[in-house]
mmCIF file of C-alpha atoms in Angstrom:
data_model
loop_
_atom_site.group_PDB
_atom_site.id
_atom_site.type_symbol
_atom_site.label_atom_id
_atom_site.label_comp_id
_atom_site.label_asym_id
_atom_site.label_seq_id
_atom_site.Cartn_x
_atom_site.Cartn_y
_atom_site.Cartn_z
ATOM 1 C CA UNK A 1 -71.649 132.385 -161.715
ATOM 2 C CA UNK A 2 -70.178 133.708 -158.342
ATOM 3 C CA UNK A 3 -73.653 132.678 -156.429
ATOM 4 C CA UNK A 4 -73.437 128.992 -157.931
ATOM 5 C CA UNK A 5 -69.718 128.641 -156.720
ATOM 6 C CA UNK A 6 -70.324 129.674 -153.500
ATOM 7 C CA UNK A 7 -73.411 127.350 -152.986
ATOM 8 C CA UNK A 8 -70.886 124.448 -154.070
ATOM 9 C CA UNK A 9 -68.430 125.827 -151.608
ATOM 10 C CA UNK A 10 -70.824 124.298 -149.009
ATOM 11 C CA UNK A 11 -71.332 121.164 -150.176
ATOM 12 C CA UNK A 12 -70.424 118.370 -147.488
ATOM 13 C CA UNK A 13 -70.123 114.955 -149.354
ATOM 14 C CA UNK A 14 -68.982 116.330 -152.791
ATOM 15 C CA UNK A 15 -67.164 119.424 -151.883
ATOM 16 C CA UNK A 16 -64.170 118.797 -153.796
ATOM 17 C CA UNK A 17 -66.035 117.493 -156.608
ATOM 18 C CA UNK A 18 -67.642 120.947 -157.266
ATOM 19 C CA UNK A 19 -64.643 123.172 -156.775
ATOM 20 C CA UNK A 20 -63.251 120.976 -159.652
ATOM 21 C CA UNK A 21 -65.354 122.655 -161.633
ATOM 22 C CA UNK A 22 -63.956 126.195 -160.848
ATOM 23 C CA UNK A 23 -60.316 124.924 -161.700
ATOM 24 C CA UNK A 24 -58.696 127.312 -164.156
ATOM 25 C CA UNK A 25 -58.333 125.348 -167.416
ATOM 26 C CA UNK A 26 -54.821 126.634 -167.850
ATOM 27 C CA UNK A 27 -53.756 124.382 -164.160
ATOM 28 C CA UNK A 28 -53.477 121.293 -166.011
ATOM 29 C CA UNK A 29 -51.213 119.901 -163.762
ATOM 30 C CA UNK A 30 -53.555 120.350 -160.775
ATOM 31 C CA UNK A 31 -56.375 118.781 -162.598
ATOM 32 C CA UNK A 32 -54.393 115.673 -163.253
ATOM 33 C CA UNK A 33 -53.506 115.137 -159.761
ATOM 34 C CA UNK A 34 -56.916 115.579 -158.789
ATOM 35 C CA UNK A 35 -58.259 113.267 -161.713
ATOM 36 C CA UNK A 36 -55.585 110.868 -160.086
ATOM 37 C CA UNK A 37 -57.028 111.325 -156.579
ATOM 38 C CA UNK A 38 -60.462 110.753 -157.876
ATOM 39 C CA UNK A 39 -59.390 107.366 -159.685
ATOM 40 C CA UNK A 40 -58.165 106.097 -156.220
ATOM 41 C CA UNK A 41 -61.482 106.714 -154.646
ATOM 42 C CA UNK A 42 -63.324 104.949 -157.429
ATOM 43 C CA UNK A 43 -60.848 101.895 -156.541
ATOM 44 C CA UNK A 44 -61.666 102.256 -152.893
ATOM 45 C CA UNK A 45 -65.845 102.145 -154.280
ATOM 46 C CA UNK A 46 -65.341 99.270 -156.616
ATOM 47 C CA UNK A 47 -63.238 97.370 -154.137
ATOM 48 C CA UNK A 48 -66.318 98.234 -151.230
ATOM 49 C CA UNK A 49 -68.861 97.133 -153.758
ATOM 50 C CA UNK A 50 -67.363 94.069 -155.189
ATOM 51 C CA UNK A 51 -66.235 92.496 -151.523
ATOM 52 C CA UNK A 52 -69.145 94.088 -149.776
ATOM 53 C CA UNK A 53 -72.343 92.712 -151.626
ATOM 54 C CA UNK A 54 -71.307 88.800 -152.043
ATOM 55 C CA UNK A 55 -69.967 88.731 -148.298
ATOM 56 C CA UNK A 56 -72.913 90.637 -146.675
ATOM 57 C CA UNK A 57 -74.890 88.660 -148.737
ATOM 58 C CA UNK A 58 -73.594 85.625 -147.346
ATOM 59 C CA UNK A 59 -73.930 86.863 -143.845
ATOM 60 C CA UNK A 60 -77.687 87.856 -144.832
ATOM 61 C CA UNK A 61 -78.542 84.155 -146.183
ATOM 62 C CA UNK A 62 -77.177 82.389 -143.439
ATOM 63 C CA UNK A 63 -78.543 84.339 -140.381
ATOM 64 C CA UNK A 64 -82.107 85.175 -141.902
ATOM 65 C CA UNK A 65 -82.634 82.329 -143.278
ATOM 66 C CA UNK A 66 -80.560 78.876 -142.430
ATOM 67 C CA UNK A 67 -79.408 79.303 -138.531
ATOM 68 C CA UNK A 68 -81.827 79.251 -135.603
ATOM 69 C CA UNK A 69 -82.908 83.426 -134.417
ATOM 70 C CA UNK A 70 -81.039 84.150 -131.699
ATOM 71 C CA UNK A 71 -79.958 87.691 -130.432
ATOM 72 C CA UNK A 72 -76.854 87.109 -131.497
ATOM 73 C CA UNK A 73 -77.892 86.286 -135.176
ATOM 74 C CA UNK A 74 -80.317 89.396 -135.404
ATOM 75 C CA UNK A 75 -77.545 91.647 -134.357
ATOM 76 C CA UNK A 76 -75.484 89.991 -137.330
ATOM 77 C CA UNK A 77 -78.447 90.261 -139.550
ATOM 78 C CA UNK A 78 -79.109 93.877 -139.057
ATOM 79 C CA UNK A 79 -75.272 94.693 -139.424
ATOM 80 C CA UNK A 80 -75.523 92.746 -142.808
ATOM 81 C CA UNK A 81 -78.128 94.415 -144.170
ATOM 82 C CA UNK A 82 -77.109 97.829 -143.289
ATOM 83 C CA UNK A 83 -73.796 97.203 -145.185
ATOM 84 C CA UNK A 84 -75.537 95.440 -147.662
ATOM 85 C CA UNK A 85 -78.032 98.079 -148.978
ATOM 86 C CA UNK A 86 -75.134 100.789 -148.591
ATOM 87 C CA UNK A 87 -73.036 99.217 -150.864
ATOM 88 C CA UNK A 88 -75.801 97.792 -153.110
ATOM 89 C CA UNK A 89 -76.214 101.925 -153.751
ATOM 90 C CA UNK A 90 -72.560 102.152 -154.654
ATOM 91 C CA UNK A 91 -72.827 101.690 -158.388
ATOM 92 C CA UNK A 92 -74.707 105.311 -158.266
ATOM 93 C CA UNK A 93 -71.525 106.864 -156.742
ATOM 94 C CA UNK A 94 -69.306 104.733 -159.082
ATOM 95 C CA UNK A 95 -71.221 106.487 -162.051
ATOM 96 C CA UNK A 96 -71.019 109.591 -160.692
ATOM 97 C CA UNK A 97 -67.172 109.784 -160.653
ATOM 98 C CA UNK A 98 -66.965 107.920 -163.966
ATOM 99 C CA UNK A 99 -69.303 110.583 -165.606
ATOM 100 C CA UNK A 100 -67.067 113.334 -164.559
ATOM 101 C CA UNK A 101 -69.405 114.269 -161.552
ATOM 102 C CA UNK A 102 -72.708 114.635 -163.476
ATOM 103 C CA UNK A 103 -75.594 113.805 -161.768
ATOM 104 C CA UNK A 104 -77.980 112.514 -164.409
ATOM 105 C CA UNK A 105 -80.345 110.529 -162.240
ATOM 106 C CA UNK A 106 -83.031 113.201 -161.023
ATOM 107 C CA UNK A 107 -83.292 115.385 -157.887
ATOM 108 C CA UNK A 108 -85.396 112.543 -156.168
ATOM 109 C CA UNK A 109 -83.048 110.009 -156.639
ATOM 110 C CA UNK A 110 -80.067 112.453 -155.443
ATOM 111 C CA UNK A 111 -82.304 113.063 -152.142
ATOM 112 C CA UNK A 112 -82.997 108.955 -152.106
ATOM 113 C CA UNK A 113 -79.595 108.313 -152.711
ATOM 114 C CA UNK A 114 -77.876 110.294 -150.020
ATOM 115 C CA UNK A 115 -80.350 109.641 -147.787
ATOM 116 C CA UNK A 116 -80.222 105.661 -147.967
ATOM 117 C CA UNK A 117 -76.160 106.170 -148.187
ATOM 118 C CA UNK A 118 -76.113 108.115 -144.604
ATOM 119 C CA UNK A 119 -78.687 105.831 -142.888
ATOM 120 C CA UNK A 120 -76.918 102.513 -143.743
ATOM 121 C CA UNK A 121 -73.529 104.002 -142.647
ATOM 122 C CA UNK A 122 -74.759 105.078 -139.444
ATOM 123 C CA UNK A 123 -77.081 102.012 -138.796
ATOM 124 C CA UNK A 124 -74.032 99.976 -139.429
ATOM 125 C CA UNK A 125 -72.004 102.180 -137.140
ATOM 126 C CA UNK A 126 -74.486 101.932 -134.478
ATOM 127 C CA UNK A 127 -74.885 97.980 -134.937
ATOM 128 C CA UNK A 128 -71.170 97.834 -134.408
ATOM 129 C CA UNK A 129 -71.777 99.635 -131.068
ATOM 130 C CA UNK A 130 -74.764 97.567 -129.861
ATOM 131 C CA UNK A 131 -72.629 94.277 -130.908
ATOM 132 C CA UNK A 132 -69.693 95.647 -128.547
ATOM 133 C CA UNK A 133 -71.980 96.504 -125.716
ATOM 134 C CA UNK A 134 -73.938 93.082 -126.027
ATOM 135 C CA UNK A 135 -70.785 90.973 -126.108
ATOM 136 C CA UNK A 136 -69.568 93.012 -123.085
ATOM 137 C CA UNK A 137 -72.523 92.692 -120.848
ATOM 138 C CA UNK A 138 -73.043 89.023 -121.725
ATOM 139 C CA UNK A 139 -69.376 87.810 -120.850
ATOM 140 C CA UNK A 140 -69.168 90.229 -117.659
ATOM 141 C CA UNK A 141 -72.459 90.519 -116.211
ATOM 142 C CA UNK A 142 -74.195 87.445 -117.118
ATOM 143 C CA UNK A 143 -76.469 87.708 -114.674
ATOM 144 C CA UNK A 144 -78.194 90.930 -116.100
ATOM 145 C CA UNK A 145 -77.746 89.337 -119.783
ATOM 146 C CA UNK A 146 -79.757 86.264 -118.935
ATOM 147 C CA UNK A 147 -82.840 88.528 -117.522
ATOM 148 C CA UNK A 148 -82.601 91.227 -120.377
ATOM 149 C CA UNK A 149 -81.079 89.852 -123.475
ATOM 150 C CA UNK A 150 -84.112 88.750 -124.975
ATOM 151 C CA UNK A 151 -85.135 88.372 -128.764
ATOM 152 C CA UNK A 152 -88.038 90.743 -127.842
ATOM 153 C CA UNK A 153 -85.733 93.644 -126.384
ATOM 154 C CA UNK A 154 -83.025 92.901 -129.016
ATOM 155 C CA UNK A 155 -85.912 93.612 -131.362
ATOM 156 C CA UNK A 156 -86.794 96.955 -129.568
ATOM 157 C CA UNK A 157 -83.111 97.788 -129.883
ATOM 158 C CA UNK A 158 -82.812 97.236 -133.514
ATOM 159 C CA UNK A 159 -86.101 99.455 -134.076
ATOM 160 C CA UNK A 160 -84.347 102.222 -132.166
ATOM 161 C CA UNK A 161 -80.790 101.681 -134.096
ATOM 162 C CA UNK A 162 -82.716 102.025 -137.558
ATOM 163 C CA UNK A 163 -84.931 105.216 -136.442
ATOM 164 C CA UNK A 164 -81.429 107.030 -134.732
ATOM 165 C CA UNK A 165 -79.831 106.329 -138.256
ATOM 166 C CA UNK A 166 -82.560 107.770 -139.738
ATOM 167 C CA UNK A 167 -82.570 110.831 -138.027
ATOM 168 C CA UNK A 168 -79.260 111.428 -138.529
ATOM 169 C CA UNK A 169 -79.372 110.454 -142.440
ATOM 170 C CA UNK A 170 -82.895 112.450 -142.458
ATOM 171 C CA UNK A 171 -81.566 115.918 -143.264
ATOM 172 C CA UNK A 172 -80.058 114.718 -146.535
ATOM 173 C CA UNK A 173 -83.610 114.403 -147.792
ATOM 174 C CA UNK A 174 -84.094 118.046 -147.007
ATOM 175 C CA UNK A 175 -81.167 119.693 -148.001
ATOM 176 C CA UNK A 176 -79.893 117.286 -151.085
ATOM 177 C CA UNK A 177 -80.454 119.695 -154.019
ATOM 178 C CA UNK A 178 -79.292 119.432 -157.881
ATOM 179 C CA UNK A 179 -78.214 121.971 -160.023
ATOM 180 C CA UNK A 180 -76.643 122.699 -163.497
ATOM 181 C CA UNK A 181 -73.235 123.932 -164.008
ATOM 182 C CA UNK A 182 -70.562 123.919 -166.632
ATOM 183 C CA UNK A 183 -73.034 121.457 -168.597
ATOM 184 C CA UNK A 184 -72.931 119.091 -165.535
ATOM 185 C CA UNK A 185 -75.783 118.259 -162.922
ATOM 186 C CA UNK A 186 -74.326 118.323 -159.489
ATOM 187 C CA UNK A 187 -76.218 116.609 -156.171
ATOM 188 C CA UNK A 188 -75.063 118.685 -153.572
ATOM 189 C CA UNK A 189 -76.232 120.134 -150.001
ATOM 190 C CA UNK A 190 -78.083 123.361 -150.630
ATOM 191 C CA UNK A 191 -77.872 124.445 -146.888
ATOM 192 C CA UNK A 192 -79.569 127.949 -147.901
ATOM 193 C CA UNK A 193 -79.574 129.722 -151.313
ATOM 194 C CA UNK A 194 -78.974 133.532 -150.053
ATOM 195 C CA UNK A 195 -77.885 133.833 -146.217
ATOM 196 C CA UNK A 196 -74.000 132.372 -145.186
ATOM 197 C CA UNK A 197 -75.114 132.726 -141.730
ATOM 198 C CA UNK A 198 -77.511 130.300 -142.082
ATOM 199 C CA UNK A 199 -75.401 127.893 -144.651
ATOM 200 C CA UNK A 200 -72.518 127.964 -141.779
ATOM 201 C CA UNK A 201 -74.688 127.223 -138.678
ATOM 202 C CA UNK A 202 -76.373 124.254 -140.795
ATOM 203 C CA UNK A 203 -73.080 122.887 -141.844
ATOM 204 C CA UNK A 204 -71.323 123.403 -138.301
ATOM 205 C CA UNK A 205 -74.480 121.572 -136.500
ATOM 206 C CA UNK A 206 -74.779 118.801 -139.043
ATOM 207 C CA UNK A 207 -71.068 118.096 -138.868
ATOM 208 C CA UNK A 208 -70.755 117.614 -135.231
ATOM 209 C CA UNK A 209 -73.672 115.732 -135.005
ATOM 210 C CA UNK A 210 -72.227 113.038 -137.653
ATOM 211 C CA UNK A 211 -68.968 113.075 -135.831
ATOM 212 C CA UNK A 212 -70.603 112.845 -131.909
ATOM 213 C CA UNK A 213 -73.223 110.589 -133.064
ATOM 214 C CA UNK A 214 -71.327 108.737 -135.954
ATOM 215 C CA UNK A 215 -68.094 108.513 -134.523
ATOM 216 C CA UNK A 216 -66.869 109.453 -131.284
ATOM 217 C CA UNK A 217 -69.621 108.018 -129.154
ATOM 218 C CA UNK A 218 -69.255 104.604 -131.075
ATOM 219 C CA UNK A 219 -65.340 104.737 -130.749
ATOM 220 C CA UNK A 220 -65.444 105.157 -127.127
ATOM 221 C CA UNK A 221 -67.793 102.792 -126.413
ATOM 222 C CA UNK A 222 -66.093 100.132 -128.288
ATOM 223 C CA UNK A 223 -62.971 100.886 -126.971
ATOM 224 C CA UNK A 224 -64.241 100.954 -123.508
ATOM 225 C CA UNK A 225 -66.160 97.660 -123.926
ATOM 226 C CA UNK A 226 -63.387 95.820 -125.185
ATOM 227 C CA UNK A 227 -60.606 97.506 -122.754
ATOM 228 C CA UNK A 228 -62.829 96.322 -120.036
ATOM 229 C CA UNK A 229 -63.528 93.070 -121.291
ATOM 230 C CA UNK A 230 -59.989 92.380 -121.380
ATOM 231 C CA UNK A 231 -59.030 93.650 -117.851
ATOM 232 C CA UNK A 232 -61.491 91.796 -116.565
ATOM 233 C CA UNK A 233 -61.087 88.266 -118.419
ATOM 234 C CA UNK A 234 -56.917 88.700 -117.328
ATOM 235 C CA UNK A 235 -58.336 89.616 -113.816
ATOM 236 C CA UNK A 236 -60.425 86.850 -113.454
ATOM 237 C CA UNK A 237 -57.612 84.565 -114.873
ATOM 238 C CA UNK A 238 -59.780 83.288 -117.678
ATOM 239 C CA UNK A 239 -57.624 82.362 -120.830
ATOM 240 C CA UNK A 240 -58.800 84.069 -123.693
ATOM 241 C CA UNK A 241 -57.038 83.291 -126.812
ATOM 242 C CA UNK A 242 -54.148 85.070 -128.532
ATOM 243 C CA UNK A 243 -56.770 85.128 -131.657
ATOM 244 C CA UNK A 244 -59.635 86.210 -130.147
ATOM 245 C CA UNK A 245 -57.704 89.419 -128.867
ATOM 246 C CA UNK A 246 -56.401 90.179 -131.904
ATOM 247 C CA UNK A 247 -59.439 90.125 -133.806
ATOM 248 C CA UNK A 248 -61.249 91.991 -131.256
ATOM 249 C CA UNK A 249 -58.304 94.657 -131.695
ATOM 250 C CA UNK A 250 -58.802 94.528 -135.636
ATOM 251 C CA UNK A 251 -62.377 95.734 -135.501
ATOM 252 C CA UNK A 252 -61.337 98.696 -133.450
ATOM 253 C CA UNK A 253 -58.549 99.346 -135.510
ATOM 254 C CA UNK A 254 -60.459 99.181 -138.798
ATOM 255 C CA UNK A 255 -63.334 101.121 -137.600
ATOM 256 C CA UNK A 256 -60.707 103.883 -136.579
ATOM 257 C CA UNK A 257 -58.827 103.605 -139.732
ATOM 258 C CA UNK A 258 -61.679 103.637 -142.044
ATOM 259 C CA UNK A 259 -63.643 106.334 -140.596
ATOM 260 C CA UNK A 260 -61.247 108.514 -138.621
ATOM 261 C CA UNK A 261 -59.963 110.522 -141.960
ATOM 262 C CA UNK A 262 -63.648 110.678 -143.059
ATOM 263 C CA UNK A 263 -64.466 112.676 -139.706
ATOM 264 C CA UNK A 264 -61.430 114.796 -140.115
ATOM 265 C CA UNK A 265 -61.836 116.344 -143.442
ATOM 266 C CA UNK A 266 -65.527 116.652 -142.833
ATOM 267 C CA UNK A 267 -64.334 118.599 -139.685
ATOM 268 C CA UNK A 268 -61.722 120.233 -141.772
ATOM 269 C CA UNK A 269 -64.040 121.329 -144.127
ATOM 270 C CA UNK A 270 -65.644 123.897 -141.853
ATOM 271 C CA UNK A 271 -62.548 126.095 -142.153
ATOM 272 C CA UNK A 272 -64.100 127.173 -145.674
ATOM 273 C CA UNK A 273 -66.345 129.630 -144.564
ATOM 274 C CA UNK A 274 -63.456 131.306 -142.795
ATOM 275 C CA UNK A 275 -60.131 130.409 -144.808
ATOM 276 C CA UNK A 276 -60.163 129.234 -148.415
ATOM 277 C CA UNK A 277 -56.282 127.807 -148.294
ATOM 278 C CA UNK A 278 -57.268 124.574 -147.818
ATOM 279 C CA UNK A 279 -59.596 123.932 -150.964
ATOM 280 C CA UNK A 280 -56.641 122.151 -152.621
ATOM 281 C CA UNK A 281 -56.040 119.595 -149.461
ATOM 282 C CA UNK A 282 -60.107 119.004 -149.055
ATOM 283 C CA UNK A 283 -60.563 118.320 -153.115
ATOM 284 C CA UNK A 284 -57.832 115.659 -152.449
ATOM 285 C CA UNK A 285 -58.684 114.480 -149.144
ATOM 286 C CA UNK A 286 -62.561 114.154 -148.792
ATOM 287 C CA UNK A 287 -63.242 111.520 -152.026
ATOM 288 C CA UNK A 288 -60.159 109.459 -150.529
ATOM 289 C CA UNK A 289 -61.710 109.311 -146.970
ATOM 290 C CA UNK A 290 -65.047 108.850 -147.937
ATOM 291 C CA UNK A 291 -63.640 105.907 -150.327
ATOM 292 C CA UNK A 292 -62.111 104.403 -147.065
ATOM 293 C CA UNK A 293 -65.134 104.769 -144.944
ATOM 294 C CA UNK A 294 -66.746 102.698 -147.582
ATOM 295 C CA UNK A 295 -64.630 100.141 -147.231
ATOM 296 C CA UNK A 296 -65.698 99.517 -143.562
ATOM 297 C CA UNK A 297 -68.804 98.075 -144.680
ATOM 298 C CA UNK A 298 -66.966 95.069 -146.624
ATOM 299 C CA UNK A 299 -64.713 94.778 -143.558
ATOM 300 C CA UNK A 300 -67.556 94.026 -141.210
ATOM 301 C CA UNK A 301 -68.715 90.761 -141.981
ATOM 302 C CA UNK A 302 -65.032 89.431 -142.100
ATOM 303 C CA UNK A 303 -64.041 90.800 -138.834
ATOM 304 C CA UNK A 304 -67.096 89.854 -136.932
ATOM 305 C CA UNK A 305 -67.107 86.257 -138.646
ATOM 306 C CA UNK A 306 -63.564 86.045 -136.876
ATOM 307 C CA UNK A 307 -64.764 87.018 -133.650
ATOM 308 C CA UNK A 308 -67.827 84.959 -132.783
ATOM 309 C CA UNK A 309 -66.757 81.270 -132.593
ATOM 310 C CA UNK A 310 -69.975 80.085 -132.429
ATOM 311 C CA UNK A 311 -70.751 82.127 -135.704
ATOM 312 C CA UNK A 312 -67.617 80.661 -137.357
ATOM 313 C CA UNK A 313 -68.849 76.725 -136.295
ATOM 314 C CA UNK A 314 -72.252 77.545 -137.300
ATOM 315 C CA UNK A 315 -70.809 78.901 -140.831
ATOM 316 C CA UNK A 316 -68.873 76.062 -141.446
ATOM 317 C CA UNK A 317 -71.818 73.580 -140.673
ATOM 318 C CA UNK A 318 -73.635 75.270 -143.140
ATOM 319 C CA UNK A 319 -71.224 75.365 -145.734
ATOM 320 C CA UNK A 320 -70.659 71.826 -145.414
ATOM 321 C CA UNK A 321 -74.156 71.080 -145.508
ATOM 322 C CA UNK A 322 -74.558 72.908 -148.380
ATOM 323 C CA UNK A 323 -71.562 70.914 -150.000
ATOM 324 C CA UNK A 324 -73.020 67.840 -148.749
ATOM 325 C CA UNK A 325 -76.481 68.594 -150.439
ATOM 326 C CA UNK A 326 -74.954 69.786 -153.581
ATOM 327 C CA UNK A 327 -72.371 66.418 -153.905
ATOM 328 C CA UNK A 328 -75.389 64.415 -152.830
ATOM 329 C CA UNK A 329 -77.413 65.686 -155.784
ATOM 330 C CA UNK A 330 -74.541 65.379 -158.132
ATOM 331 C CA UNK A 331 -74.043 61.909 -157.289
ATOM 332 C CA UNK A 332 -77.807 60.945 -157.561
ATOM 333 C CA UNK A 333 -77.904 62.918 -161.371
ATOM 334 C CA UNK A 334 -74.728 60.608 -161.999
ATOM 335 C CA UNK A 335 -76.447 57.762 -161.144
ATOM 336 C CA UNK A 336 -79.513 58.512 -163.005
ATOM 337 C CA UNK A 337 -77.170 59.199 -165.961
ATOM 338 C CA UNK A 338 -75.441 56.190 -165.580
ATOM 339 C CA UNK A 339 -78.352 53.785 -165.125
ATOM 340 C CA UNK A 340 -80.159 55.712 -168.067
ATOM 341 C CA UNK A 341 -76.945 55.223 -170.480
ATOM 342 C CA UNK A 342 -76.939 51.354 -169.227
ATOM 343 C CA UNK A 343 -80.499 51.054 -170.197
ATOM 344 C CA UNK A 344 -79.934 52.316 -173.613
ATOM 345 C CA UNK A 345 -76.782 50.184 -174.024
ATOM 346 C CA UNK A 346 -78.686 47.001 -172.838
ATOM 347 C CA UNK A 347 -81.925 48.091 -175.133
ATOM 348 C CA UNK A 348 -80.350 46.826 -178.568
ATOM 349 C CA UNK A 349 -79.152 43.930 -177.202
ATOM 350 C CA UNK A 350 -82.245 42.539 -176.036
ATOM 351 C CA UNK A 351 -83.632 43.340 -179.447
ATOM 352 C CA UNK A 352 -81.268 41.389 -181.012
ATOM 353 C CA UNK A 353 -81.458 38.183 -178.768
ATOM 354 C CA UNK A 354 -85.273 38.959 -179.198
ATOM 355 C CA UNK A 355 -84.903 38.558 -183.033
#
């Protein structure tokens, strides 16, 4: 039993969930508090799913099937695909919480779900970074942009982004495991069954790689690009709309707000190898910070649509075209129905006349 509990302490993503099973049954107040925290995190998951699925699906539909393929639309398309696949698997997380953190879906789906989640979470972050770099180069260095900003080069970048994201999420396929405990099946990171030094080393390496590649580097890149963009625009006395400025700022702020708690708690979780006094804080903080990170996937389509005026124009034109086509079909359907009714009304009269 002690070995199982020690194994649970090494879980990166669901560490707090596993700890809930080892709480004393007499500590009902603490259990109720954690239960409330888990319900709040469940609300975050549901919001991300409800808003993320139609929002990203709409972007995929327009950029993938309705609009001309350009470098910009390719960025938006792949960003939306990453977010869409990610939120599409959220019902598994939601079911996990609703079933009191019981994983009935088997080992391979445990591995696949965790891998797909991390793959698309970090692909989304990387595409946000690429969009920021592309926007800066396109506006500030137009000659370089005209020479190298081609669809062929953008496809190379897209392949590289998905490959990099798969490397970050790849360890989930190897380390993710399931175990039976207190009539529950837990999906957790099994870094090693016996050697605590290997457990600590792998936990530290994966956490710092995720923090550096999935947060620190993208945040610094986006911040520097947008800061330089604003400074260059002002220096060249080029007008920039306040709406554009605040939307750009909103993107960076949304990234910081959604992802900072997740990575801070992930780093804080490393202290369990040396000090177990923060278990209760981690139990409450990890699910909430994870849910907050999930919300970024439903914010991306909204924020980035607001940034691009060309995107807005195309979006409105596409919606107008769809509405026009729908109204035209409805009008034609109404005309046909009216013609049929008139013909049915005239038919008896013609018969009476003939008689």
